Coordinates of C-alpha atoms in Angstrom, one line a residue:
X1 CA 94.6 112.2 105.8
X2 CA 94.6 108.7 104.5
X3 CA 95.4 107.1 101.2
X4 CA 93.9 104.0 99.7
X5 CA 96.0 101.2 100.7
X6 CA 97.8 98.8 98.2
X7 CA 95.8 97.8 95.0
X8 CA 94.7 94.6 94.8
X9 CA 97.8 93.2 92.9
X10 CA 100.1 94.4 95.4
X11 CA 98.1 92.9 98.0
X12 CA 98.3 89.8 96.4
X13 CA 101.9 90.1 95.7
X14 CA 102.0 91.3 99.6
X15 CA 99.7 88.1 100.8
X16 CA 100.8 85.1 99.0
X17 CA 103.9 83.2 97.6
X18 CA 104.5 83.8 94.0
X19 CA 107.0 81.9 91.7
X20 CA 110.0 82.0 92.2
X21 CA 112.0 84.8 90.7
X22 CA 115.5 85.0 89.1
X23 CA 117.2 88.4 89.5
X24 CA 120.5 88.7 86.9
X25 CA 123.5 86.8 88.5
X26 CA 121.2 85.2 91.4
X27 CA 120.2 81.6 92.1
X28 CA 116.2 81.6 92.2
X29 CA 115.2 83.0 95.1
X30 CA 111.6 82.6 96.3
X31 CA 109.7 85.6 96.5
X32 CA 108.4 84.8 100.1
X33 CA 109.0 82.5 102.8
X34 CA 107.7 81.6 106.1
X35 CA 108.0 79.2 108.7
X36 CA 111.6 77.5 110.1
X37 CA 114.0 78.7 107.8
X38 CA 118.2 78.5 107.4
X39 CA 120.7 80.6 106.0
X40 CA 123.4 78.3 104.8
X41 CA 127.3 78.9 104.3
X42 CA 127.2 83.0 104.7
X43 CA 129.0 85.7 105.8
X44 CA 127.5 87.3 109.1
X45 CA 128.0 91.0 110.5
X46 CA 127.3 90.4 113.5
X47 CA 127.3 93.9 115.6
X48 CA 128.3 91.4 118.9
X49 CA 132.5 90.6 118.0
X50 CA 134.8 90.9 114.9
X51 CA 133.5 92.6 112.2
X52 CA 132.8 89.1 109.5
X53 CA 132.0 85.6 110.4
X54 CA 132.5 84.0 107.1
X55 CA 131.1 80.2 106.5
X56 CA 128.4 80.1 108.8
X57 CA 124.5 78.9 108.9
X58 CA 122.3 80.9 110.8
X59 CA 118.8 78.8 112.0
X60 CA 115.5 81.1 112.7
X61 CA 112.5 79.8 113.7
X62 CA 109.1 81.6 115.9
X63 CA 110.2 85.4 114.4
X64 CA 114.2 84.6 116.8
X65 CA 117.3 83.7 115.5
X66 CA 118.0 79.9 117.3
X67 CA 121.4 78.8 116.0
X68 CA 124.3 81.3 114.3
X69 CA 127.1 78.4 114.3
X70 CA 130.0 77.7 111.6
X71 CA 128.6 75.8 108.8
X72 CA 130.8 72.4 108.7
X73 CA 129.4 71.9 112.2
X74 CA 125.7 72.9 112.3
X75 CA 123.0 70.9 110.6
X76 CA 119.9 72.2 109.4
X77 CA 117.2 70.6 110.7
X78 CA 114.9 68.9 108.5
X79 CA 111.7 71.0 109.9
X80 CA 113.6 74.3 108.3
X81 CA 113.5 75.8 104.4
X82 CA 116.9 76.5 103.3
X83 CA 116.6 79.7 101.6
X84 CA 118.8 79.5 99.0
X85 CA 120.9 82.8 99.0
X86 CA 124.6 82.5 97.3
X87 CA 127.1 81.1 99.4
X88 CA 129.0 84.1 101.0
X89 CA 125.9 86.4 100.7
X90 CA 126.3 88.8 103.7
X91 CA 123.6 88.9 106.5
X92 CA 123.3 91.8 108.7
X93 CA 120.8 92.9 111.2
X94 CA 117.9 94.6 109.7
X95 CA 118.6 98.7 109.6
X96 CA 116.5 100.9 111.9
X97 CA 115.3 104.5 111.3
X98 CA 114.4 105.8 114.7
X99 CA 113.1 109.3 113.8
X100 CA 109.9 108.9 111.5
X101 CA 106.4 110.3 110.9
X102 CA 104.3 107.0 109.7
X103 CA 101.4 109.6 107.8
X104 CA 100.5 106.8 104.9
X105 CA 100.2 103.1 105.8
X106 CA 101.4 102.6 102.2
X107 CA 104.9 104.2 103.7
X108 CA 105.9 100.9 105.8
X109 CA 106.4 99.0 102.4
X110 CA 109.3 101.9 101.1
X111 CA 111.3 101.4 105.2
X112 CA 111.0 97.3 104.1
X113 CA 112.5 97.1 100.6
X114 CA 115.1 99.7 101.9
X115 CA 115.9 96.6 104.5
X116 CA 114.3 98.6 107.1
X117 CA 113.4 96.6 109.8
X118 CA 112.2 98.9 113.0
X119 CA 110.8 102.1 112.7
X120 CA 110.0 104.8 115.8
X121 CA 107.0 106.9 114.6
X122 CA 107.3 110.2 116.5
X123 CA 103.7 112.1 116.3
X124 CA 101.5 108.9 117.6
X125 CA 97.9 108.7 117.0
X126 CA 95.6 105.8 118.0
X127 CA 95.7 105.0 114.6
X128 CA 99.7 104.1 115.0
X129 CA 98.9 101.7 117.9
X130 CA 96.6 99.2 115.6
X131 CA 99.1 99.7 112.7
X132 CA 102.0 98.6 115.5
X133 CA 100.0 95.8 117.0
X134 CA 98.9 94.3 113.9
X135 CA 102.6 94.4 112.2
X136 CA 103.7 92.6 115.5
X137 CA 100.8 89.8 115.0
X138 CA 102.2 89.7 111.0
X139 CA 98.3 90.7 110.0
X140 CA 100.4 93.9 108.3
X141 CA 103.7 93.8 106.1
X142 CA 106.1 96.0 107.1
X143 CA 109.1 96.8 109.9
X144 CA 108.5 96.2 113.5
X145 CA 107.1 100.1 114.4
X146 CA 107.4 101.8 118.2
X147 CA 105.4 105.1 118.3
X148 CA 105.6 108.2 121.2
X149 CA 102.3 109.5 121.7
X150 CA 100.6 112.8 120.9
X151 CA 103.3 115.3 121.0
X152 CA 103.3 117.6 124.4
X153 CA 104.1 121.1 124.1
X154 CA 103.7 124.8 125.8
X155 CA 101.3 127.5 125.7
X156 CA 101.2 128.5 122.9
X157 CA 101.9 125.6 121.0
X158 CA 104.4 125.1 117.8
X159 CA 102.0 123.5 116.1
X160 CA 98.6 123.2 116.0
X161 CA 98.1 119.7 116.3
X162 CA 100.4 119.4 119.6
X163 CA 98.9 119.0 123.0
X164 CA 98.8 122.0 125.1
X165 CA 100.3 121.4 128.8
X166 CA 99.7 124.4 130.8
X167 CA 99.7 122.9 134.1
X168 CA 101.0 120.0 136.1
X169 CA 97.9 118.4 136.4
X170 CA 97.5 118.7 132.6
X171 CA 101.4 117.2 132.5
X172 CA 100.1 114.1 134.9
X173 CA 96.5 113.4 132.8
X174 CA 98.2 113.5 129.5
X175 CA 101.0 110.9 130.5
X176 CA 98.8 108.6 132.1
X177 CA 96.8 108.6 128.9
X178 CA 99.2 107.8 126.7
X179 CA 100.6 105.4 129.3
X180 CA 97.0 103.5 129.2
X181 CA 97.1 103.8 125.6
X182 CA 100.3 101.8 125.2
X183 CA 102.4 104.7 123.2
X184 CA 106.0 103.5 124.2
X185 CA 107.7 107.0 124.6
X186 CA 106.2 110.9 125.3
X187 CA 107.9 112.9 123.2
X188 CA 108.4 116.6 124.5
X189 CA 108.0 120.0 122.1
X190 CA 109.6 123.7 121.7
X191 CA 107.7 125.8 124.3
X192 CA 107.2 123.5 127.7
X193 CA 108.1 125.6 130.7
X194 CA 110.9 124.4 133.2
X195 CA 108.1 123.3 135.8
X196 CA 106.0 121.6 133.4
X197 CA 108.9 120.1 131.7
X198 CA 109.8 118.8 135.1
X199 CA 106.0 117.5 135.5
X200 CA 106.3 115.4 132.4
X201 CA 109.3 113.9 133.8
X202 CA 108.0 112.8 136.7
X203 CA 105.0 111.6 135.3
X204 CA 107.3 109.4 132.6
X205 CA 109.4 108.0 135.0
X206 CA 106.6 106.8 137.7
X207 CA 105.4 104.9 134.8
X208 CA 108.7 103.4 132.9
X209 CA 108.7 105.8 130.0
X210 CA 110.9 107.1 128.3
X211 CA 110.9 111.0 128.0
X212 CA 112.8 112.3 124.2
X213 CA 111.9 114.8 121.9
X214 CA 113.0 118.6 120.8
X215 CA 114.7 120.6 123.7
X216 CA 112.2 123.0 125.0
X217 CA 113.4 126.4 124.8
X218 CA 112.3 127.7 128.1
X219 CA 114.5 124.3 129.3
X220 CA 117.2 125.0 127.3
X221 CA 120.8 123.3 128.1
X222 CA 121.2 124.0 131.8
X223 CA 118.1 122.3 132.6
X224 CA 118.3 119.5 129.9
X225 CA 121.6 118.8 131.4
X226 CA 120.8 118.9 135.1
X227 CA 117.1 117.3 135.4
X228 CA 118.3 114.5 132.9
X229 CA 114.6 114.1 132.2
X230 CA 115.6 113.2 128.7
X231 CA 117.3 110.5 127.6
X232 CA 117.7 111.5 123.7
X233 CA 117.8 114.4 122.1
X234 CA 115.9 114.8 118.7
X235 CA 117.9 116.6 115.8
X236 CA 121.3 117.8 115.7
X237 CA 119.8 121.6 114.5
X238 CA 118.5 121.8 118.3
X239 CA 121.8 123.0 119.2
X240 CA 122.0 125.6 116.2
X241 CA 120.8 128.4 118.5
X242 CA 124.3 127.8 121.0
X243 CA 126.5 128.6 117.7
X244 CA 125.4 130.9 116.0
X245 CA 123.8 128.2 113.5
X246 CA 127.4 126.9 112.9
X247 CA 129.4 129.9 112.7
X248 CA 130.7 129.9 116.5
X249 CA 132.3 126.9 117.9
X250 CA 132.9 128.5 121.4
X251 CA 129.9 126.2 123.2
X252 CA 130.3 122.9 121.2
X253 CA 132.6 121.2 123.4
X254 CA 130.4 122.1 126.6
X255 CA 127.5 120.9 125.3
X256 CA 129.6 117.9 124.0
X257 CA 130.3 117.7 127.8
X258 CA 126.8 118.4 128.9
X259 CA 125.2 115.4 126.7
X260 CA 128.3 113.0 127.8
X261 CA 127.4 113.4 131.4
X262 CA 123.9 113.0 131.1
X263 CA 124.0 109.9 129.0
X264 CA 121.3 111.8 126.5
X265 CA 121.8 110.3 123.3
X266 CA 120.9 111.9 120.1
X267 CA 119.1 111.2 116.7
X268 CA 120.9 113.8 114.4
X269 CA 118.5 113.5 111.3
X270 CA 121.3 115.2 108.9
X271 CA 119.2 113.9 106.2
X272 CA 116.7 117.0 106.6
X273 CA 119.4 119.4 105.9
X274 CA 121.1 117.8 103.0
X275 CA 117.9 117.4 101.2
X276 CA 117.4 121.1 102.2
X277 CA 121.0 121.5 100.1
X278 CA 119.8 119.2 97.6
X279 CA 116.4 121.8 96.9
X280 CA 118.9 125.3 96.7
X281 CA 121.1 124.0 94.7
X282 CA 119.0 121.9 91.9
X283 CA 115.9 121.6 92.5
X284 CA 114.8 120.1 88.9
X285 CA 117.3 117.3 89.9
X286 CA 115.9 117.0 93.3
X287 CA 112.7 116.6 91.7
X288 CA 113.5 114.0 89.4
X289 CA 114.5 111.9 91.8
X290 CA 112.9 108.1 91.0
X291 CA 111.8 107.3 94.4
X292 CA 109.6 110.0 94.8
X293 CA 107.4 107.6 92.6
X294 CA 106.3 105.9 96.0
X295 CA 105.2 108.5 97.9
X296 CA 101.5 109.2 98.1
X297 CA 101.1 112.8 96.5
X298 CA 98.9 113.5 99.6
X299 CA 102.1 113.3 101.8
X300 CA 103.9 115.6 99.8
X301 CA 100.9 118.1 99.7
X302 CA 100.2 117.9 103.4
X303 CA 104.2 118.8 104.7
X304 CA 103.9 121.7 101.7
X305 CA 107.3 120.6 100.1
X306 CA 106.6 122.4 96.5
X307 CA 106.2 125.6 98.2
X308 CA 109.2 124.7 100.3
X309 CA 111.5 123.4 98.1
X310 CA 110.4 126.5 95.7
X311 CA 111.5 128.9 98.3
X312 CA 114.6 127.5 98.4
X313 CA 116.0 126.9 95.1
X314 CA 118.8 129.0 93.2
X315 CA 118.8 131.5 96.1
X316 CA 122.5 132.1 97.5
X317 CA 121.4 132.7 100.6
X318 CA 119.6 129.5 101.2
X319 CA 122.5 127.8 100.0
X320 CA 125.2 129.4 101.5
X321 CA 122.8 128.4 105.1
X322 CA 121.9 124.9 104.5
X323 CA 125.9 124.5 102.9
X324 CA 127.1 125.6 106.7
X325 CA 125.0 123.6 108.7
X326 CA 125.5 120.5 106.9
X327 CA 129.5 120.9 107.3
X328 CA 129.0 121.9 110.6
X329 CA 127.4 118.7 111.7
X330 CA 129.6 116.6 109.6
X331 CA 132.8 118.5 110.1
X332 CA 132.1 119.7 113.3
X333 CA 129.7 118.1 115.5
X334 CA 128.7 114.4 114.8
X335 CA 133.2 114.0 115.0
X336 CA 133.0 115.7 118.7
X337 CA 130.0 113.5 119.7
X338 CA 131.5 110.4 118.3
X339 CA 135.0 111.0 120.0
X340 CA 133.2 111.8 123.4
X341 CA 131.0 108.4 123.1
X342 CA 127.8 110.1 122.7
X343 CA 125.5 107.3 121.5
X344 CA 124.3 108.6 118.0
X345 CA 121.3 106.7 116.4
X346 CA 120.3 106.8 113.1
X347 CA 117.1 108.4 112.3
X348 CA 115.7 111.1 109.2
X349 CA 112.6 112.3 110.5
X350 CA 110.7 111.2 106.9
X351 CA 108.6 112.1 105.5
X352 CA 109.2 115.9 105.3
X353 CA 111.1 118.3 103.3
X354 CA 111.3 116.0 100.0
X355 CA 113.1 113.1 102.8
X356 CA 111.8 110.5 101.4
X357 CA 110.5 107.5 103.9
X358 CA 113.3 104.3 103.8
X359 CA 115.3 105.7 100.9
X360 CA 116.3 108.6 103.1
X361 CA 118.0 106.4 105.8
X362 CA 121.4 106.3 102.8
X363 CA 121.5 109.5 102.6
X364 CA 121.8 110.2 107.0
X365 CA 124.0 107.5 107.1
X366 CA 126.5 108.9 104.5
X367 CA 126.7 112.0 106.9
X368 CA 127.8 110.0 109.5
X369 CA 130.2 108.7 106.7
X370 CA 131.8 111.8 105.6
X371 CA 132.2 112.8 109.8
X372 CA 134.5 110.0 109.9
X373 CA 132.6 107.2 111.2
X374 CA 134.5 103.9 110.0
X375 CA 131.5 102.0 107.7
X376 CA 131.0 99.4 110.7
X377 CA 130.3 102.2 113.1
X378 CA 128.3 104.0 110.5
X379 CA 126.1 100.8 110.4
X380 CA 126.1 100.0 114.4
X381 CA 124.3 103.3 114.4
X382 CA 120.9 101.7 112.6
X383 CA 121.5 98.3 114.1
X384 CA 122.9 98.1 117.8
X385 CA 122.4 101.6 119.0
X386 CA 119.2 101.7 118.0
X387 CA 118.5 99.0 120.0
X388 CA 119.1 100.6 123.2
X389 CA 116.4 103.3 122.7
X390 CA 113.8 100.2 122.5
X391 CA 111.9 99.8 125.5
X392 CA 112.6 97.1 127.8
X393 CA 109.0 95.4 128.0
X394 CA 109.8 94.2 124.1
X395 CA 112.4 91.7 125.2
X396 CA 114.4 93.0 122.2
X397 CA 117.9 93.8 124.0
X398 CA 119.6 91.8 120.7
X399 CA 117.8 93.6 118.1
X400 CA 120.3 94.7 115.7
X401 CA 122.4 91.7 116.3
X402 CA 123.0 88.6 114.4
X403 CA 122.9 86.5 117.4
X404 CA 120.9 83.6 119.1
X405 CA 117.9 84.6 120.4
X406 CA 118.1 88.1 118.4
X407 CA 114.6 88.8 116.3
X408 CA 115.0 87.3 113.5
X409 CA 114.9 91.1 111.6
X410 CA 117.9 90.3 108.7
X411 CA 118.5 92.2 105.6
X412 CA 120.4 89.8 102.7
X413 CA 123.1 91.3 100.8
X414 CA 124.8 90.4 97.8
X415 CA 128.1 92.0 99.3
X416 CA 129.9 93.8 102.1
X417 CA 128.6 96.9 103.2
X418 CA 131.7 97.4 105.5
X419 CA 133.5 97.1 102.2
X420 CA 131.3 100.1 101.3
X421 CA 128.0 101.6 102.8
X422 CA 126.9 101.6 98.9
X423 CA 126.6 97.4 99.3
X424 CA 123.6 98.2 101.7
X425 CA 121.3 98.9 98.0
X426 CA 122.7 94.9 96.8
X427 CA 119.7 93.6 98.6
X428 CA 118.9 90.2 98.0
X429 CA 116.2 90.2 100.4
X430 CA 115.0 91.0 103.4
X431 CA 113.7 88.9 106.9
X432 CA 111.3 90.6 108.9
X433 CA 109.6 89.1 112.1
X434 CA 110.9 85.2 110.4
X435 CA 109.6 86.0 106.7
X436 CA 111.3 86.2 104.0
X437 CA 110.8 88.9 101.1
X438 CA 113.0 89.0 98.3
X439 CA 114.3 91.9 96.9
X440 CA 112.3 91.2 93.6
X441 CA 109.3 90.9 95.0
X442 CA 109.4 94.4 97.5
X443 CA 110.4 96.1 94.0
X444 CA 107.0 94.6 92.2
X445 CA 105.2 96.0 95.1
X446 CA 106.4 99.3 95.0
X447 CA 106.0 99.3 91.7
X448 CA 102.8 98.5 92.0
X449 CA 102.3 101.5 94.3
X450 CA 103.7 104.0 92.0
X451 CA 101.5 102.8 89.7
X452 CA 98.5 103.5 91.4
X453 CA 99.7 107.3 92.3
X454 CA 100.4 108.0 88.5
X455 CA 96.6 106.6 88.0
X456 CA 95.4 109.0 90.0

């Protein structure tokens, strides 16, 4: 399936600098920026020491921060654009949603005006792999995207379009492909056998990659735990089956245990089951929800959400389920994780189930929120762990830092989100790969989009 891309004026608006702009109770701000560039007098979260630098000037040039250095002491050199944000605007690393499905190209513009930054596609075609490459050569506009390959599953399969692995010869042939493909990760399905399972690991690990996905049932927690094939765990609801889908508590800390010893870090994507809630209990709400403006209807048709969300809505049932398993995690298991040093890292697994690509990323980090998390380590999980999941040949061991040598992947706020995670929306802007796009002009491009889908 594949949408038209932008329209021609959101190309242009995607392509070229326009005039400047002048959002309510903002200095002008231009609409896009390139080349050497300084940030000037602001407050920087860092993600490397204390929680605020205030007064500083932050130098990126080549797609790398250079310079982050107090601003009384460190000139801007005369080759660099001072953008001219507020003085005390807040920089931040760029946020990171490491749990997607990229099924529209049109999506990467809603994970950049959300101040998304990196993005893990998690169903890779080859198609995925030019999108990736080109983004990285800034021929595309949009967040710096990693992508696993073809997903590998059992006999039969979960879904349709999963690759079959019945043997370990089959397990060998399809690693190697995706290895000479380039796909960063293999991402392992519900019905691999224990041998196979074992196969794939192999297979990964004589080639550098890394092996992350569902846990297979046939696997199931011994042997996740004791051939440490996997080094994350997709989904908190893989666990539901150990606890009675959050009714028995007797396993948690074990598996708490299990994940702690095995250094397997998990991407909880809450945000699938608090939409779920959202659809049972009002739908017409749900529905109405402005965002959803952005989306190509094809998306929305393909993952079947009106017949979904319809099967949900007003039944007490489905409420009483999804309001469980949503206090479970937050209640229950994300605080256990967190308290045992699990590494949690953000992700939604967008676009499905009316979890809408970029704008979902609020909604699974408020989980984290309402489990306790202080705001800082609420926002450490879509900045500095995610960049420990990245693989190593990137050179990217300071993404999600505001540091020298870090890419230079920012997001520009107009206050604190440590203050309160709601200051992530007071975007002024957002720097991706060393450009600048302000927060006006991503909006005029998704407007621009939406526009487009209603024509249609």
């Amino acid at each position: 399936m594949r949408s038209r891309s932008l329209p021609a004026a959101a190309l242009v608006l995607l392509a070229q600098c326009a005039d400047p702009v002048t959002p309510i109770d903002v200095a002008p701000l231009p609409d896009r920026l390139d080349g050497p560039m300084a940030l000037v007098d602001v407050t920087v979260i860092s993600m490397t020491g204390p929680s605020l630098l205030a007064h500083q000037t932050i130098l990126l040039e080549s797609g790398r921060i250079v310079v982050v250095g107090p601003t009384a002491t460190t000139s801007v050199p005369a080759a660099f654009s001072i953008l001219p944000v507020p003085p005390g605007s807040v920089v931040m690393p760029g946020l990171a949603d490491m749990h997607t499905h990229i099924l529209d190209r049109d999506e990467l513009l809603l994970y950049l005006a959300n101040g998304i930054t990196t993005i893990r596609n998690l169903h890779g075609l080859r198609r995925h792999l030019a999108w990736r490459d080109s983004l990285e050569r800034n021929l595309m506009v949009g967040p710096r995207l990693l992508s696993a390959g073809p997903i590998l599953d059992g006999d039969p399969p979960s879904r349709s379009t999963n690759v079959v692995i019945r043997t370990e010869a089959e397990a060998e042939a399809a690693v190697a492909e995706q290895h000479g493909l380039g796909f960063d990760y293999i991402k392992v399905y519900d019905n691999l056998s224990p041998a196979i399972y074992q196969a794939v690991g192999r297979a990964a690990a004589s080639r550098g990659l890394s092996v992350i996905g569902h846990l297979p049932t046939p696997v199931g927690l011994n042997g996740l735990f004791r051939d440490r094939i996997q080094s994350e765990v997709q989904h908190l609801e893989e666990f539901l089956p150990f606890v009675a889908d959050g009714r028995d508590l007797t396993f948690v800390d074990s598996i708490v245990r299990g994940l702690t010893r095995a250094a397997i870090a998990v991407v909880p994507t809450v945000s699938v089951y608090t939409s779920a809630r959202e659809q049972a209990e009002r739908l017409s709400q749900h529905r109405a929800r402005p965002e959803l403006a952005y989306l190509n209807p094809a998306t929305a048709a393909t993952w079947g959400w009106e017949a979904t969300a319809s099967s949900r809505s007003g039944r007490p049932g489905e409420i009483e389920r999804y309001r469980r398993t949503v206090g479970f995690f937050e209640r229950d298991f994300l605080p256990r994780l967190k308290a045992a040093g699990v590494k949690i890292v953000a992700g939604t697994d967008a676009p499905v189930a009316m979890v809408i690509p970029g704008f979902a990323i609020h909604e699974e980090l408020a989980s984290y929120s309402a489990a306790g998390f202080s705001n800082l380590e609420v926002l450490q999980t879509a900045t500095r762990a995610a960049a420990a999941l990245v693989p190593a040949r990137y050179g990217l061991t300071s993404m999600g830092t505001v540091s020298a040598g870090a890419p230079a992947d920012v997001l520009v706020l107009s206050a604190n989100p440590i203050e309160g995670l709601g200051n992530l929306k007071q975007r002024l802007g957002v720097i991706a790969r060393g450009r600048w796009f302000s927060a006006v002009r991503l909006q005029r491009s998704l407007d621009s989009l939406a526009a487009v889908y209603r024509s249609r």
